[in-house]
Tab-separated table of C-alpha atoms in Angstrom:
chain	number	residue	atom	x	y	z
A	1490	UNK	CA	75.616	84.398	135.355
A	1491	UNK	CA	77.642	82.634	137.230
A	1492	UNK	CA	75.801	79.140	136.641
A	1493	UNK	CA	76.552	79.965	132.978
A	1494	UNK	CA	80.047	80.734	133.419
A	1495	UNK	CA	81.163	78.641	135.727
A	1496	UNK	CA	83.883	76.997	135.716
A	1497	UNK	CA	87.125	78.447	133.668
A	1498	UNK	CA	85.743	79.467	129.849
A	1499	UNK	CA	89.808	78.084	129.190
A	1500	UNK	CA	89.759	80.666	126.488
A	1501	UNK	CA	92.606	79.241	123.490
A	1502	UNK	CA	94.531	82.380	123.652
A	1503	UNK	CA	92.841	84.720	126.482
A	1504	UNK	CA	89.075	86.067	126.677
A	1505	UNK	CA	89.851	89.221	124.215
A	1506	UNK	CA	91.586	87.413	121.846
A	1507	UNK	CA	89.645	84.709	121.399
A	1508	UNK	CA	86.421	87.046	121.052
A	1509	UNK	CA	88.445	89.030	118.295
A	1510	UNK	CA	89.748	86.487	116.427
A	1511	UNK	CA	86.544	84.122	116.600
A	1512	UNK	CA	83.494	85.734	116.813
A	1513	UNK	CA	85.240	89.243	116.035
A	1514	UNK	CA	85.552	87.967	112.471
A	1515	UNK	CA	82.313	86.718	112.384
A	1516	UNK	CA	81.086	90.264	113.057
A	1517	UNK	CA	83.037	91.541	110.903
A	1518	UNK	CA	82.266	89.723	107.718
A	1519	UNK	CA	78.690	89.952	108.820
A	1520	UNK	CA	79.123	93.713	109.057
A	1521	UNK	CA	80.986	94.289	105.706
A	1522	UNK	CA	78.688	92.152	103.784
A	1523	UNK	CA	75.733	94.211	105.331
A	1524	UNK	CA	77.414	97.364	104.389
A	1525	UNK	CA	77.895	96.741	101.006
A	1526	UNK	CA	76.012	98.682	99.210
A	1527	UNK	CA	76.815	101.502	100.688
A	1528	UNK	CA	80.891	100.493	99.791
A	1529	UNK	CA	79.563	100.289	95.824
A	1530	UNK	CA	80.315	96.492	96.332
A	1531	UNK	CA	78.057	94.770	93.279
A	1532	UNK	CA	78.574	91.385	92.834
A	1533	UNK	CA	82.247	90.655	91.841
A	1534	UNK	CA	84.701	91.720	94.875
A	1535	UNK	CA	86.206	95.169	94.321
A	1536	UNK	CA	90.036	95.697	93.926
A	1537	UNK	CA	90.214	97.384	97.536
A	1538	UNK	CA	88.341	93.961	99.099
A	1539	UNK	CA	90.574	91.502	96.717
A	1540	UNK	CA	93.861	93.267	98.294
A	1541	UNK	CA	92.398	93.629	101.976
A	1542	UNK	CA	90.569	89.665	101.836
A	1543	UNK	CA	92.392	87.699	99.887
A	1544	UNK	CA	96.086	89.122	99.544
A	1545	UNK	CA	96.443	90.294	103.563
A	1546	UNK	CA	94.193	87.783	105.073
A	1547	UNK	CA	93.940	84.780	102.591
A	1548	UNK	CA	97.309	84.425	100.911
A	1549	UNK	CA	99.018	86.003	103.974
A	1550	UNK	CA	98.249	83.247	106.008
A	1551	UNK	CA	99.403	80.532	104.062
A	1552	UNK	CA	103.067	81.939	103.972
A	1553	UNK	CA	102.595	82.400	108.219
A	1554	UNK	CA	103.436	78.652	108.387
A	1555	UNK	CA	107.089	79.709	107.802
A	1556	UNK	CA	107.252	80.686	111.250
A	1557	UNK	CA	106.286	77.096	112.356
A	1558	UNK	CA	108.595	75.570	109.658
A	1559	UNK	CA	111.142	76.814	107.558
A	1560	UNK	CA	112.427	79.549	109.857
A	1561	UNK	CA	112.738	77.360	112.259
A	1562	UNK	CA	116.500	76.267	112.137
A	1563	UNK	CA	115.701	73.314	115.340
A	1564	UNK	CA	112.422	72.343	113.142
A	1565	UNK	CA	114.486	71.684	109.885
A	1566	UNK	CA	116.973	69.776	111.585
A	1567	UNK	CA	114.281	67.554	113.558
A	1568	UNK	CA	112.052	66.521	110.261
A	1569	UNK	CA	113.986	66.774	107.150
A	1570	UNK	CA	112.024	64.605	105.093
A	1571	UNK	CA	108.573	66.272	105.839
A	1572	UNK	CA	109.676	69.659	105.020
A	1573	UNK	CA	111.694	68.719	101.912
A	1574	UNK	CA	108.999	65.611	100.295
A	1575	UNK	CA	106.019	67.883	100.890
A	1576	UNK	CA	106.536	70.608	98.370
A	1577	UNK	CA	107.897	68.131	96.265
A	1578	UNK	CA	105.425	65.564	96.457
A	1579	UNK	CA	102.295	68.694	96.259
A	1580	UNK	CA	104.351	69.722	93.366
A	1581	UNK	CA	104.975	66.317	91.883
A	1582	UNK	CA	100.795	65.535	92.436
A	1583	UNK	CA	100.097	68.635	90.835
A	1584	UNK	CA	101.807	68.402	87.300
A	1585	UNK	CA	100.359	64.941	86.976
A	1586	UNK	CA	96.670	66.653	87.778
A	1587	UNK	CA	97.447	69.275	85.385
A	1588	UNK	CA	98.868	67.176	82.156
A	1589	UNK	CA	95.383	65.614	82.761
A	1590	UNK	CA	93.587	69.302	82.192
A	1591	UNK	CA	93.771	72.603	84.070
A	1592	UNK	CA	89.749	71.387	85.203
A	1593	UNK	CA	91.551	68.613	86.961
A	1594	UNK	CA	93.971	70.545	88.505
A	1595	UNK	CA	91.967	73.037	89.847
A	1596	UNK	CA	89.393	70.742	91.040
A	1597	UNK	CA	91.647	68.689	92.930
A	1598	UNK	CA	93.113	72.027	94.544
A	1599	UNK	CA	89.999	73.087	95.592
A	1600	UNK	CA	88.894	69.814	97.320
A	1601	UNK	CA	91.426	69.344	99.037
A	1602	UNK	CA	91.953	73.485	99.994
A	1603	UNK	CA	88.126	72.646	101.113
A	1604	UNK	CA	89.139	69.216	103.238
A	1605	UNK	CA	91.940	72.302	104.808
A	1606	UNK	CA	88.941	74.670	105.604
A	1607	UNK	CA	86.591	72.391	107.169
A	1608	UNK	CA	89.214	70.385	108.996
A	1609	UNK	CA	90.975	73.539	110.441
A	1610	UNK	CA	87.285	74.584	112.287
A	1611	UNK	CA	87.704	71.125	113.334
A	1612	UNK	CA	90.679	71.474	114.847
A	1613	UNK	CA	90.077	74.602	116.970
A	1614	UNK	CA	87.414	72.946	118.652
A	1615	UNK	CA	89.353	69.727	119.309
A	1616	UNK	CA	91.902	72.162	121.422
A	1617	UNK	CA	89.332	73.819	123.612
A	1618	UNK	CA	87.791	70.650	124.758
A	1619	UNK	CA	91.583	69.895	124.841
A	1620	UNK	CA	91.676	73.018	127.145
A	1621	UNK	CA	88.488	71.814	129.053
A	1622	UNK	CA	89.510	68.147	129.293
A	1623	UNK	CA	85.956	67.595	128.310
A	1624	UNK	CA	84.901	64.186	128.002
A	1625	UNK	CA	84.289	61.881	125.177
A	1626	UNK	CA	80.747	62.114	124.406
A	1627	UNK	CA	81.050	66.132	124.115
A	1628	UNK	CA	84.326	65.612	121.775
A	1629	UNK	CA	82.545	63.658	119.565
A	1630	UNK	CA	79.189	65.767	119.810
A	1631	UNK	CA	82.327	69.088	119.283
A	1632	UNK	CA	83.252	67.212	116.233
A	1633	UNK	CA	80.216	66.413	114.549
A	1634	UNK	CA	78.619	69.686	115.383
A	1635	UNK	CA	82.128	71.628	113.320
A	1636	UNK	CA	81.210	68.990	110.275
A	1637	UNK	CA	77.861	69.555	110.387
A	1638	UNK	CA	78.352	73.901	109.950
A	1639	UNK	CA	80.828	73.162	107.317
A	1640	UNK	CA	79.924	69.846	105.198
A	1641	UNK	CA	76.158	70.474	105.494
A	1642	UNK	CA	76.186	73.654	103.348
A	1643	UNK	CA	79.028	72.896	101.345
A	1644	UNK	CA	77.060	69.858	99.903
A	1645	UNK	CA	73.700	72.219	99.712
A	1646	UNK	CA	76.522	73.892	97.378
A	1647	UNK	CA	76.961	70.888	95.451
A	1648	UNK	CA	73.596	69.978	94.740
A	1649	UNK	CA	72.765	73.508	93.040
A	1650	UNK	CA	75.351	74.413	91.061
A	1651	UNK	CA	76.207	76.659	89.206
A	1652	UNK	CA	76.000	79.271	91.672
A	1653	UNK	CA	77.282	83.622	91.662
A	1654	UNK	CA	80.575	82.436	93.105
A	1655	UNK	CA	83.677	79.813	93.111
A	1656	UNK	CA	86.333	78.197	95.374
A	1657	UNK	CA	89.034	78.961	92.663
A	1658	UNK	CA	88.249	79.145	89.314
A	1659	UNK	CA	84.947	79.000	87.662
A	1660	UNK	CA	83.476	75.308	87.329
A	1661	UNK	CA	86.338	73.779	89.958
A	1662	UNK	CA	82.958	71.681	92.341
A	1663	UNK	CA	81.864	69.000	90.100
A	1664	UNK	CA	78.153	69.313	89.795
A	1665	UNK	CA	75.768	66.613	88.827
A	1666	UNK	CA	74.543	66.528	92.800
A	1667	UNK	CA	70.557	66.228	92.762
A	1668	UNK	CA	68.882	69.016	94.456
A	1669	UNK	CA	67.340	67.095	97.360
A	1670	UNK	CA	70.430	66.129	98.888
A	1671	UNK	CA	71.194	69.414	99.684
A	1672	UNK	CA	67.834	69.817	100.738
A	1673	UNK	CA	68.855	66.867	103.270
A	1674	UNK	CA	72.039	67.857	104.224
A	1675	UNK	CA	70.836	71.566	105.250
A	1676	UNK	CA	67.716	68.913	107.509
A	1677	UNK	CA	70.875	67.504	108.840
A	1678	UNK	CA	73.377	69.639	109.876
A	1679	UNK	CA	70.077	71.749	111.407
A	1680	UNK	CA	69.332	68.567	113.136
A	1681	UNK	CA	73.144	68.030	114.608
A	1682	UNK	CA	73.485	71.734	115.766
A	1683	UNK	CA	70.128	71.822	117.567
A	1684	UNK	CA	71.459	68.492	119.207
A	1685	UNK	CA	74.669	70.441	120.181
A	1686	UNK	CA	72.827	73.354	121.321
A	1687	UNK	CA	70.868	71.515	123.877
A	1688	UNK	CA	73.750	69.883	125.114
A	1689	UNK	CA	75.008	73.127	125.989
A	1690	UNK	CA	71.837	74.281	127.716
A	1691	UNK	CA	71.910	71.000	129.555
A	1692	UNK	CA	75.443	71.928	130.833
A	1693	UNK	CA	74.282	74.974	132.156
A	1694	UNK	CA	70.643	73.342	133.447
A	1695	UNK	CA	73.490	71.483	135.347
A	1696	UNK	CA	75.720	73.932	137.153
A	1697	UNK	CA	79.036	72.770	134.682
A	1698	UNK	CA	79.026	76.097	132.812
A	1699	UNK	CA	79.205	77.154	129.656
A	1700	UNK	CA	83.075	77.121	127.381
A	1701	UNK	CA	81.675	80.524	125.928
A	1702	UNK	CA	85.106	80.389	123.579
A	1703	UNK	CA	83.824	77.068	121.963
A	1704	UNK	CA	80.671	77.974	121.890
A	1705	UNK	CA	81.291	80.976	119.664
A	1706	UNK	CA	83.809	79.395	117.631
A	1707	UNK	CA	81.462	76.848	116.322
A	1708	UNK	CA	78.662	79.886	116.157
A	1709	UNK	CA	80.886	81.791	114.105
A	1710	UNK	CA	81.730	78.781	111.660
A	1711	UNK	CA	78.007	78.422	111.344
A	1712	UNK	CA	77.709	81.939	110.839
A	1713	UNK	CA	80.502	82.257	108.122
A	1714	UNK	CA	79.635	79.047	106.353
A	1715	UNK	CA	76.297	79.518	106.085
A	1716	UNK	CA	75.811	82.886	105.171
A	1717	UNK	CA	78.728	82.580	102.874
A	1718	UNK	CA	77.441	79.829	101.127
A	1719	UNK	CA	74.354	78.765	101.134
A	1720	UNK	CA	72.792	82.798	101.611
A	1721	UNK	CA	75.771	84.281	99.316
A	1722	UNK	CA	74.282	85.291	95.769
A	1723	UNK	CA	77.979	86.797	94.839
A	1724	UNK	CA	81.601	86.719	94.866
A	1725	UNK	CA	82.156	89.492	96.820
A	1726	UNK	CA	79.849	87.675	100.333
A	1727	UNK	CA	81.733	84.408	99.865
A	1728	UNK	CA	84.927	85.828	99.501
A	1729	UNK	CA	84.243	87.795	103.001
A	1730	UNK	CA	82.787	85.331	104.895
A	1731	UNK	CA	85.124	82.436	103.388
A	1732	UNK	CA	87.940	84.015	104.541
A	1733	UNK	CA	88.012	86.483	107.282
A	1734	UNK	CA	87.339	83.540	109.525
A	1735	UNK	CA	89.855	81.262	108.256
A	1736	UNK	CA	92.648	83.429	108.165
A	1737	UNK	CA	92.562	85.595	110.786
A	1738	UNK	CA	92.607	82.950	113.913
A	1739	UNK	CA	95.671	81.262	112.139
A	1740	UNK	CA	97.450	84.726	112.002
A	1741	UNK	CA	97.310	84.622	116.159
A	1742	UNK	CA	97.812	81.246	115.988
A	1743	UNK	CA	101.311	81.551	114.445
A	1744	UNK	CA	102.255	85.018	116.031
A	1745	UNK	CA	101.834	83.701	119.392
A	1746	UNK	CA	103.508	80.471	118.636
A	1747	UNK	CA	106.592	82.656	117.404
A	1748	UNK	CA	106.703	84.534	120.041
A	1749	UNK	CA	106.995	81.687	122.207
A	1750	UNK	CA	109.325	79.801	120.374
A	1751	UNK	CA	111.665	83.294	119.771
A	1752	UNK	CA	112.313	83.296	123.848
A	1753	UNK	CA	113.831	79.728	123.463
A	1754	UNK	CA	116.474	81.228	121.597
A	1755	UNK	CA	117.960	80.034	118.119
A	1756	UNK	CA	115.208	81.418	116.434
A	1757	UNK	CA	117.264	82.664	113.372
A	1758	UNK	CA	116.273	85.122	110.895
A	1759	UNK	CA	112.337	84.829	112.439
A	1760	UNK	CA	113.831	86.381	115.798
A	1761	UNK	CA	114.766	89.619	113.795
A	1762	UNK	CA	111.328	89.723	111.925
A	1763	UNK	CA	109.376	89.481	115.326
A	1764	UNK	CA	111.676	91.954	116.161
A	1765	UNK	CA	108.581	94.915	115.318
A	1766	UNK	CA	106.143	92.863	117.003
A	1767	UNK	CA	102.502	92.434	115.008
A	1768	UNK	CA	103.058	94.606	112.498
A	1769	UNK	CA	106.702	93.481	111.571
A	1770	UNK	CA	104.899	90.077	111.503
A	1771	UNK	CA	102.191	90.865	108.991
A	1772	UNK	CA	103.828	93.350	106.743
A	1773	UNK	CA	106.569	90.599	106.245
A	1774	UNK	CA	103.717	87.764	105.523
A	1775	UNK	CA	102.053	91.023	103.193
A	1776	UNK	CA	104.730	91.357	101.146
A	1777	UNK	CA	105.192	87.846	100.138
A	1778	UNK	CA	101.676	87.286	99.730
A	1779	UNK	CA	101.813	90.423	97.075
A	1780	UNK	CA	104.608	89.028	95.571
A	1781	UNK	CA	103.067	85.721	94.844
A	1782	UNK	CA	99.528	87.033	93.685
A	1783	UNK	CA	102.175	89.477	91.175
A	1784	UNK	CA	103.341	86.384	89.696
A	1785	UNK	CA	100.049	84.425	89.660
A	1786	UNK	CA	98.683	88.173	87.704
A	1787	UNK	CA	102.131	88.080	85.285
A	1788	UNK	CA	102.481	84.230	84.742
A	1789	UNK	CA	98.818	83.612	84.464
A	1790	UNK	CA	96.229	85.936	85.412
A	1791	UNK	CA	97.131	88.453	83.668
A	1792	UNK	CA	93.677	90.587	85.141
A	1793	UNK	CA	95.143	93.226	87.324
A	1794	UNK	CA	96.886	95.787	85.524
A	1795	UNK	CA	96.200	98.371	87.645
A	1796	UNK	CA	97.426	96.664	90.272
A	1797	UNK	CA	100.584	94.550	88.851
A	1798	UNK	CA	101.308	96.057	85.861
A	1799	UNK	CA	100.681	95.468	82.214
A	1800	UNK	CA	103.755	93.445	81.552
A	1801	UNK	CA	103.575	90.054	81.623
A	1802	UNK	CA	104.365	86.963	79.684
A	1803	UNK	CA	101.647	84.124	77.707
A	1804	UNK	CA	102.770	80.994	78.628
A	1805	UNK	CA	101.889	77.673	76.410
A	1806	UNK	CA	99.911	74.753	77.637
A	1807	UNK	CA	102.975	72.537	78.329
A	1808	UNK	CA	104.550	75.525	80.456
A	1809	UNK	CA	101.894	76.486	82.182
A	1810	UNK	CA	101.384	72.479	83.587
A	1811	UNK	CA	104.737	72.773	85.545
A	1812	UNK	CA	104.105	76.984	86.385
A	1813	UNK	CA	100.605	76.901	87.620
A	1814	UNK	CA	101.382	73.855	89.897
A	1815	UNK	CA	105.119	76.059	91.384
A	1816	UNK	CA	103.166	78.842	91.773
A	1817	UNK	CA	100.429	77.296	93.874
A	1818	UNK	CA	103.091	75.264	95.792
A	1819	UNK	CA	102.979	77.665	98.974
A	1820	UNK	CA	99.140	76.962	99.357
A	1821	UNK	CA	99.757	73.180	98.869
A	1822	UNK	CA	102.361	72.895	100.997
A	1823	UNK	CA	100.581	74.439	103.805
A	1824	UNK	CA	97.385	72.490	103.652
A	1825	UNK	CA	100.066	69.257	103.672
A	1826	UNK	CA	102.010	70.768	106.779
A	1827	UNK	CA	99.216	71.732	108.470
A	1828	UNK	CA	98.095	68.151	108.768
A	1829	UNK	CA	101.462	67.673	110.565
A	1830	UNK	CA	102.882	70.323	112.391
A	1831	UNK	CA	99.964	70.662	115.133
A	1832	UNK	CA	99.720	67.430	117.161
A	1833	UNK	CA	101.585	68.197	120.873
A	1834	UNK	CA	101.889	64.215	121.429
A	1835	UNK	CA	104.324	64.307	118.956
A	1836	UNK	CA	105.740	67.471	119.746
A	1837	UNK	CA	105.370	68.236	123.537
A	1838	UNK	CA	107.223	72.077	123.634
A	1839	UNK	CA	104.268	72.620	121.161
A	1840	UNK	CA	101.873	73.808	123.744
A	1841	UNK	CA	104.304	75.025	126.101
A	1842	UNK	CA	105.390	77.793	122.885
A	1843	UNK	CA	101.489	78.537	122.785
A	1844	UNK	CA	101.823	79.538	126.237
A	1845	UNK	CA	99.679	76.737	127.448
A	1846	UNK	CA	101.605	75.083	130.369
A	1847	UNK	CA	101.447	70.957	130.244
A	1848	UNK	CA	101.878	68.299	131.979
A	1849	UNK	CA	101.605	64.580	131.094
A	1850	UNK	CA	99.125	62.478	132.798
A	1851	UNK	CA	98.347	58.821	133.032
A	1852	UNK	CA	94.324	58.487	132.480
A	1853	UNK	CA	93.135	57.253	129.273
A	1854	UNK	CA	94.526	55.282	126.540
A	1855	UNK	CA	96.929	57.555	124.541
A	1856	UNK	CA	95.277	59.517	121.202
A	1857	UNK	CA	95.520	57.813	117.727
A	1858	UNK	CA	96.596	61.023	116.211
A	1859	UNK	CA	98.995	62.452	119.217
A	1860	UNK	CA	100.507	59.602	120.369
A	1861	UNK	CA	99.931	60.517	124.167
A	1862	UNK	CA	97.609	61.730	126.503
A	1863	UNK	CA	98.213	65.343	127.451
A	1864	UNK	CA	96.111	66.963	130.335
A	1865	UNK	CA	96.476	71.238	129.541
A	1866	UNK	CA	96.224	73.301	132.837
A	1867	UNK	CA	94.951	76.898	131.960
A	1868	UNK	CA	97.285	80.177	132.338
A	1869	UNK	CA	95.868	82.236	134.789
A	1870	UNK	CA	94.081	84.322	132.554
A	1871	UNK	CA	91.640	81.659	131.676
């Protein structure tokens, strides 16, 4: 064991957390999709599951990104034109894809919600070996194994649709994909993520230890794309393992990113909503995602009754181009900022607010995408 652990794991936010949020969501989806039969779950996802999944996790998440922008009173004042052009510019792209048809509108939303997904397993990867100050080679090997669990499946997807289950709306992938290269991409991606997985076994072979965080971060993407996709056969698995996954490491990701940047001071109105710790912090992000999917249900939906109420309002074609583009202009916006807000070149307090202490050092050209090389010593629980 200690050949296999050795040296620090650098765990992203502390060995419990990062076992809940990563592979703790893996188990979870795992375990609800196992158990459902005995929930009465058949194919379509229940009311219950829709309110738990996709309102609290899925929707929820998307309006967490306040914390990291607009209640931020010092991040308004330092970039302006990003947080005022990207809503308007998602908007702006949005009525143009719609007055083409509501097919082209959701289609583009879902590809690019789907360049989002993949890119944010991406991302967590690229900050442990951030963490670990790995080395090139097992960056890129990182990287290709995160595309691999994500891209391989989601073109198996492709290549044999129609399928029990949808990114959106019904008919949003474009099909036409022939069914071998699926077939190939599944021979692929198995092919990259054995290569990864004896790369790790080398390590250990080696004495250098195993970064059990990273490890079952890219397990659990596996795990979740996989079995969500290419082993799904209805709404209800997808839905579970699309988004438990997705959602719940961003919720810790923003909480502890408040937190930090609340004891800086100047917080604003954020500073009073932390004020009740976790659970001020979701039941605030909650209620606006329930008040969003009430005016998706009134405006457009018009599906839960039970839920939202029977009143509600039939739109025509021409208003619904410029309301179904508003109303997804929360999710737009965040897969836009999210592209932004999370590189610590540009922004060194970044990882300092994360509670990762930094320091700048002088090896290696700087990144492309941060602007400057950044070496990140552990806290001392890693």
């Amino acid at each position: 064991m200690p050949r296999l652990l050795a040296p620090s794991q650098s765990w992203l936010f502390g060995r419990g957390v990062d076992l809940s949020v990563f592979a703790g969501s893996a188990l979870v989806s795992v375990a609800l999709v196992r158990a459902a039969p005995w929930l009465g779950v058949v194919g379509d996802t229940p009311a219950w599951a829709w309110v738990l999944l996709v309102v609290c996790v899925d929707v929820a998440h998307v309006w967490s990104t306040l914390f990291r922008t607009y209640l931020d009173p010092a991040a308004l004042r330092e970039r302006p034109g990003l947080y005022l052009g990207a809503p308007l510019v998602a908007w702006v792209c949005g009525v143009a894809a719609y007055q083409v048809s509501a097919g082209a509108f959701w289609a583009l939303f879902a590809y690019v919600a789907l360049f989002h997904f993949v890119r944010q397993q991406y991302g967590w990867a690229a900050l442990y070996a951030r963490k670990a100050r790995a080395p090139a080679l097992e960056r890129r090997l990182d990287a290709a194994a995160v595309y691999a669990a994500t891209v391989g499946p989601v073109v198996w997807w492709h290549a044999n649709l129609p399928r029990g289950f949808w990114w959106f709306v019904e008919g949003d992938f474009l099909p036409g994909l022939p069914v071998w290269v699926g077939t190939l991409a599944l021979v692929l991606h198995a092919g990259v993520l054995v290569a990864w997985a004896t790369f790790q076994a080398l390590r250990v072979a080696r004495g250098e230890g195993l970064q059990v965080g990273k490890v079952l971060l890219v397990g659990a993407t596996w795990v979740a794309w996989f079995g969500g996709i290419v082993l799904a056969r209805d709404d209800f698995t997808f839905t579970v393992m699309n988004v438990v996954l997705h959602g719940v490491p961003y919720f810790a990701l923003l909480f502890r990113y408040a937190r930090g940047r609340d004891a800086e001071g100047r917080y604003g109105v954020a500073s009073e909503l932390l004020s009740a710790g976790l659970p001020g912090f979701l039941l605030f992000l909650g209620a606006l995602a329930f008040m969003e999917e009430l005016l998706w249900d009134r405006l457009v939906w018009h599906e839960r009754p039970g839920l939202f109420g029977s009143v509600g309002w039939l739109l025509d074609a021409d208003v619904l181009a410029l309301v179904v583009p508003l109303l997804a202009l929360p999710q737009a916006t965040h897969y836009v900022l999210d592209a932004f807000i999370w590189k610590p070149g540009r922004e060194p307090a970044l990882l300092a607010r994360l509670g990762w202490a930094t320091r700048r050092v002088e090896e290696g050209p700087p990144s492309a995408t941060s602007g400057e090389s950044v070496m990140v010593i552990p806290a001392r629980n890693e």
